[in-house]
C-alpha positions as YAML, in Angstrom:
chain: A
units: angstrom
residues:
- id: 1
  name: UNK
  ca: [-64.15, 48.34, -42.28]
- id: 2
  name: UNK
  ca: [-64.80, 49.81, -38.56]
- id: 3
  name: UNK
  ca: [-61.94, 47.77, -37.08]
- id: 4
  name: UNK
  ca: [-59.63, 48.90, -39.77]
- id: 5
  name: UNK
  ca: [-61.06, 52.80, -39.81]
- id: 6
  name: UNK
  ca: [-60.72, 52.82, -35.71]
- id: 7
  name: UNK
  ca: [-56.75, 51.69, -36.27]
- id: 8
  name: UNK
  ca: [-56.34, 54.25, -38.51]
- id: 9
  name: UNK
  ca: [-58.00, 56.85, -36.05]
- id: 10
  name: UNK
  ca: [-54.78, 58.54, -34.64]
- id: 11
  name: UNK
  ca: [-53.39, 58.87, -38.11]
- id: 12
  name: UNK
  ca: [-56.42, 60.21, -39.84]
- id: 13
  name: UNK
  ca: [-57.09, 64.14, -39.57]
- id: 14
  name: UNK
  ca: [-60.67, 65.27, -41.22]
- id: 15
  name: UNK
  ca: [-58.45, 68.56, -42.49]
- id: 16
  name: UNK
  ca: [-56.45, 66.67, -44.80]
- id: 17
  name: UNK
  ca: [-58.67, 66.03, -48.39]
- id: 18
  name: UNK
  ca: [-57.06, 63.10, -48.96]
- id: 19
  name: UNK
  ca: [-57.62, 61.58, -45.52]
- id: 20
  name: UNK
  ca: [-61.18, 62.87, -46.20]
- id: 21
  name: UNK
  ca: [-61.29, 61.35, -49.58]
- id: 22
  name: UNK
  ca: [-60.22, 57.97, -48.15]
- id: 23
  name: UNK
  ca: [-63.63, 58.23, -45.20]
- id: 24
  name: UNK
  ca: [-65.46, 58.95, -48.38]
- id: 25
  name: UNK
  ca: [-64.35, 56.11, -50.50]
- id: 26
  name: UNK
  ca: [-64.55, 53.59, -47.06]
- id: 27
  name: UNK
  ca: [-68.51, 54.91, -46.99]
- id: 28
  name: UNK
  ca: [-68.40, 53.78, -50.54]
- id: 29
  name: UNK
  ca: [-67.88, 49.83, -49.91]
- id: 30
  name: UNK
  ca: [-69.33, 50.02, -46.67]
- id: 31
  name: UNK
  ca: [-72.25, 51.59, -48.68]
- id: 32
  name: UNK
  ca: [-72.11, 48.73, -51.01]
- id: 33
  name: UNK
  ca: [-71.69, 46.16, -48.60]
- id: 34
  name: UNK
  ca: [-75.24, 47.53, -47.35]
- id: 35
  name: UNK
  ca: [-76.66, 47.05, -50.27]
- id: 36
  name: UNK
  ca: [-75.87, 43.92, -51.04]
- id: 37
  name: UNK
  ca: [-77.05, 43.21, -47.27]
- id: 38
  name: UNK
  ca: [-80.51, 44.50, -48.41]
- id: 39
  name: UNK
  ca: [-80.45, 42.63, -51.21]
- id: 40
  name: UNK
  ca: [-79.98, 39.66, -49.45]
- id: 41
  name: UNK
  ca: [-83.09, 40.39, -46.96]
- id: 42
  name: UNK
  ca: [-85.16, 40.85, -49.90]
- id: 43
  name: UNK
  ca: [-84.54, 38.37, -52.09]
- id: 44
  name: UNK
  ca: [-85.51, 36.20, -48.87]
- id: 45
  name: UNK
  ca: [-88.65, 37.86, -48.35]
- id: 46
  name: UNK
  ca: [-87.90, 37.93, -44.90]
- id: 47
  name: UNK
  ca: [-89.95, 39.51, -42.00]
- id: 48
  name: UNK
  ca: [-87.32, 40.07, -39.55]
- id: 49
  name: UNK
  ca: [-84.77, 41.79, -40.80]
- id: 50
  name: UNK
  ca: [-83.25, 41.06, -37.21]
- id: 51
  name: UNK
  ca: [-82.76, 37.62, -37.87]
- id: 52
  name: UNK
  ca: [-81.59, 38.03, -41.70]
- id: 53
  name: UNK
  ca: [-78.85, 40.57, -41.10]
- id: 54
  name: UNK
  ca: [-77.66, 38.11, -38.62]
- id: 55
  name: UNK
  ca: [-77.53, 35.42, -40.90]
- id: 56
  name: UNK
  ca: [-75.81, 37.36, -43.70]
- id: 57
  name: UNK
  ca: [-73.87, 39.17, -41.26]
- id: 58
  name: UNK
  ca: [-72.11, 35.64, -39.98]
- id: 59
  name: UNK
  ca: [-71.91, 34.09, -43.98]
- id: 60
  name: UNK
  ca: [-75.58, 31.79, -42.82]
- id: 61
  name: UNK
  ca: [-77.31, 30.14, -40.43]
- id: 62
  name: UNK
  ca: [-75.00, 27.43, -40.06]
- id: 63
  name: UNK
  ca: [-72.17, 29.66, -39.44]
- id: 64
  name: UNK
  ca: [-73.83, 31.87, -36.65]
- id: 65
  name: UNK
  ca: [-75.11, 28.91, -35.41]
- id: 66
  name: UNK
  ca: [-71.32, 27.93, -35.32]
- id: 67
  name: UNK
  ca: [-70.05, 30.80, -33.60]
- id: 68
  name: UNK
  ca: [-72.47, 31.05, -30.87]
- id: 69
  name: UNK
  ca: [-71.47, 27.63, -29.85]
- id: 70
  name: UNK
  ca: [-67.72, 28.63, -29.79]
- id: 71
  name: UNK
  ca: [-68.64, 31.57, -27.76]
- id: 72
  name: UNK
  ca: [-70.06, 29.36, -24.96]
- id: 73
  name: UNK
  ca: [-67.57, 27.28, -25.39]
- id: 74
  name: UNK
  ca: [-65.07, 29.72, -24.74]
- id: 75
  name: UNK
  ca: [-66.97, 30.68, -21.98]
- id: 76
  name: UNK
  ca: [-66.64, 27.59, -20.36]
- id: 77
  name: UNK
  ca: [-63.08, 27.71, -20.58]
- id: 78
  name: UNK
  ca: [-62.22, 31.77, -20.19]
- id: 79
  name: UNK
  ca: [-62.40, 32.74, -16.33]
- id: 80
  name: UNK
  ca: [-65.20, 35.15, -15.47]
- id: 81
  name: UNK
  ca: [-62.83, 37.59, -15.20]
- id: 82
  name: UNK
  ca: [-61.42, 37.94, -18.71]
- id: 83
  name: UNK
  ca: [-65.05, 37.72, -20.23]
- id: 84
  name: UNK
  ca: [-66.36, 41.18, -19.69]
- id: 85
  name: UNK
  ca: [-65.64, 41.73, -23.49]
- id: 86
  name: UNK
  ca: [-66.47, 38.66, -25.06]
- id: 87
  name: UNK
  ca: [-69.55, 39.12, -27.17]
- id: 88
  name: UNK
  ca: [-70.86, 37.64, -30.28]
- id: 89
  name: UNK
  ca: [-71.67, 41.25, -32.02]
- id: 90
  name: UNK
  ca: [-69.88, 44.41, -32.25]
- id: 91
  name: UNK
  ca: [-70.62, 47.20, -30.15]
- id: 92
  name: UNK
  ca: [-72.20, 49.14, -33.16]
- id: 93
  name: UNK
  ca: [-74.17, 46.31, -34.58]
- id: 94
  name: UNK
  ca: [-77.92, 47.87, -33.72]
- id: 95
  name: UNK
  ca: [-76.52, 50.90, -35.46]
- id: 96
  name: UNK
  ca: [-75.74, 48.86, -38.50]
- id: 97
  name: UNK
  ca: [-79.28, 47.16, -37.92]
- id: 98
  name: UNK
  ca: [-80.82, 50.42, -38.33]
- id: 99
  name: UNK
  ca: [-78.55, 51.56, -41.07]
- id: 100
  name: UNK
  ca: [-79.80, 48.52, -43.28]
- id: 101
  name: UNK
  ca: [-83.55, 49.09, -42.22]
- id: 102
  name: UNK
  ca: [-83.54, 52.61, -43.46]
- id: 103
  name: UNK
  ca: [-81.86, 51.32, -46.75]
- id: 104
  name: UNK
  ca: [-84.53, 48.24, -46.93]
- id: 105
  name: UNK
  ca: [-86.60, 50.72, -46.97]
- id: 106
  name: UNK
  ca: [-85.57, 52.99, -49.98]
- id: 107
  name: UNK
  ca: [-83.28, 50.42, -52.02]
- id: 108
  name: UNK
  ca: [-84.02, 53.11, -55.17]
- id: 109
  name: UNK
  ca: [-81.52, 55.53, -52.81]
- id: 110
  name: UNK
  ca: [-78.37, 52.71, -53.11]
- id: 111
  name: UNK
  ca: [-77.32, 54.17, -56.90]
- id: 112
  name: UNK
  ca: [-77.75, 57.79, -56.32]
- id: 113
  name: UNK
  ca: [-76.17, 57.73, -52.57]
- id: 114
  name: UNK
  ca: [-72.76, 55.59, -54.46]
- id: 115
  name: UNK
  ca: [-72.59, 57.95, -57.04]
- id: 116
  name: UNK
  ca: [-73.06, 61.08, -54.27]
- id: 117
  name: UNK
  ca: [-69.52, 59.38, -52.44]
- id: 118
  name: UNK
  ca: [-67.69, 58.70, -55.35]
- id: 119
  name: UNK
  ca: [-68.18, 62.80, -56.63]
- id: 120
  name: UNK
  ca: [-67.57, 63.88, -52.72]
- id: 121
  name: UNK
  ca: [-64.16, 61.82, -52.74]
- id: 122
  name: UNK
  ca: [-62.86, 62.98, -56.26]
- id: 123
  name: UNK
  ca: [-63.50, 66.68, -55.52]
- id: 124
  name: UNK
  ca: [-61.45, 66.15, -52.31]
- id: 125
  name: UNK
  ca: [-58.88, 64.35, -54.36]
- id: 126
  name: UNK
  ca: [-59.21, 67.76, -56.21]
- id: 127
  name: UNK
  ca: [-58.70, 69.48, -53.19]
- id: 128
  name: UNK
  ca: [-62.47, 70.68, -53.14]
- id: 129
  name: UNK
  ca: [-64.59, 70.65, -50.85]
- id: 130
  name: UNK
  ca: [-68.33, 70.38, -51.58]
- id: 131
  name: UNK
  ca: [-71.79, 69.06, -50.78]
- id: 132
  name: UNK
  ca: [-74.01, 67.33, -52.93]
- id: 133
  name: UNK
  ca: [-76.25, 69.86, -53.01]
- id: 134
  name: UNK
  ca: [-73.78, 72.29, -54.51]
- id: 135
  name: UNK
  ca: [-72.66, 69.63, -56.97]
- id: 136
  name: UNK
  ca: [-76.33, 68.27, -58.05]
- id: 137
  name: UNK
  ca: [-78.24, 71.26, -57.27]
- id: 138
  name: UNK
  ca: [-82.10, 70.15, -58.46]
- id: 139
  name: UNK
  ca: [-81.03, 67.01, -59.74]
- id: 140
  name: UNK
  ca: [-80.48, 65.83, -56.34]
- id: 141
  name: UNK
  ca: [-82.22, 62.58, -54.59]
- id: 142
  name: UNK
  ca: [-82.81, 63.93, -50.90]
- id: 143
  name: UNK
  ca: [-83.30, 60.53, -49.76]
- id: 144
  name: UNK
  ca: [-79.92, 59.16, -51.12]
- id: 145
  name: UNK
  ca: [-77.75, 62.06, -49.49]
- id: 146
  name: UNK
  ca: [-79.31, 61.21, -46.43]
- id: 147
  name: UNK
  ca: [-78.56, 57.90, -46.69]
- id: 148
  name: UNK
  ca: [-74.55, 58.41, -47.61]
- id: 149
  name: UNK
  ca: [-74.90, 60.81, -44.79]
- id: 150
  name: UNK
  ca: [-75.67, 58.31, -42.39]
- id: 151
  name: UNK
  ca: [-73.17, 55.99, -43.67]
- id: 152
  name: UNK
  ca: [-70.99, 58.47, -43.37]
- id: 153
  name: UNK
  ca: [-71.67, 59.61, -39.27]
- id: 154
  name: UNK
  ca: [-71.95, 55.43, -38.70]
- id: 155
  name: UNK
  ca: [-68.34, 55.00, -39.30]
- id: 156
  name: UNK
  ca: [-66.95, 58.28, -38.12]
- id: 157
  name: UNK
  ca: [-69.12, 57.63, -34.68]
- id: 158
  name: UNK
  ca: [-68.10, 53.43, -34.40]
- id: 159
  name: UNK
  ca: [-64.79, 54.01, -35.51]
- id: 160
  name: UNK
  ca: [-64.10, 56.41, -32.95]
- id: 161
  name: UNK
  ca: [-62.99, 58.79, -35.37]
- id: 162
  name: UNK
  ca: [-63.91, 62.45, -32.95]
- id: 163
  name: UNK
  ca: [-66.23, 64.09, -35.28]
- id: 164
  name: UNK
  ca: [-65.68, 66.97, -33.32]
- id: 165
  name: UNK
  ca: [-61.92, 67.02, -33.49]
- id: 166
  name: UNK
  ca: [-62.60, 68.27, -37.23]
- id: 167
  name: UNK
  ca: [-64.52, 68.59, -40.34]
- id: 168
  name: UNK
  ca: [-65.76, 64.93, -41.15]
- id: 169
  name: UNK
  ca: [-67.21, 65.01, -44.48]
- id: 170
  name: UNK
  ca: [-70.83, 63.94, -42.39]
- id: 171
  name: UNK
  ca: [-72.90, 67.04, -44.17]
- id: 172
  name: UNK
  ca: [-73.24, 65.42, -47.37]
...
């Protein structure tokens, strides 16, 4: 979702609604895709998230295991020169690692913080801009908005989207 939202970049303008709309409904999956990460790392009981979110992260064990032997392997091969961006994670990867701790958690927030998104991107389909605060008013989960908020500023700020070059929809 970052690689394809940091392609888009150039094309998308935060002052259109419907380029807004389509942020929103990319927080949506990536939201889901988060929670199904979560689920994962507790449904393993596991300690160290760390380690879990790696494994997930690469489809298992077996498969990380797999591609940090083709990395030094291609290290072997690559000269020096040409590695200086060869890694085995993205660049935003602790971001995401603290993205899925703060969802691990409060996994009550997942529900309330999909539903938040998918109101935010209709009203801009609408052509209306709001927060969830407006739209919610005291039935609102604090915790969730935060949460789609965060989303929300993750892939603006790894996609290289320039928060500043317009009105992201980051205030939830």
């Amino acid at each position: 979702m970052v690689s394809h939202l940091a392609d888009a970049a150039s094309t998308l303008d935060p002052a259109t609604p419907l380029h807004a709309a389509l942020l929103l409904d990319c927080s949506w999956l990536y939201l889901l895709s988060v929670s199904r990460a979560v689920e994962h790392i507790r449904a393993t009981h596991a300690a160290d998230v760390q380690t879990c979110l790696l494994r997930y992260f690469f489809g298992g064990q077996v498969a990380l295991r797999e591609k940090k032997q083709m990395l030094e392997q291609l290290s072997r091969i690559v000269p020096p020169a040409a590695q200086g961006s060869a890694q085995l994670l993205p660049a935003w990867y602790n971001q995401l690692l603290e993205l899925v701790g703060r969802f691990n958690r409060s996994p009550h927030a997942c529900l309330p913080a999909l539903q938040y998104a998918e109101m935010l991107s209709a009203a801009l389909v609408a052509r209306k801009r709001t927060t969830v605060s407006k739209a919610f008013s005291t039935h609102i989960n604090p915790i969730a908005a935060k949460l789609l908020s965060d989303i929300v500023g993750f892939l603006v700020a790894s996609a290289g989207l320039h928060p500043t070059s317009g009105r992201w929809p980051e205030n939830c």
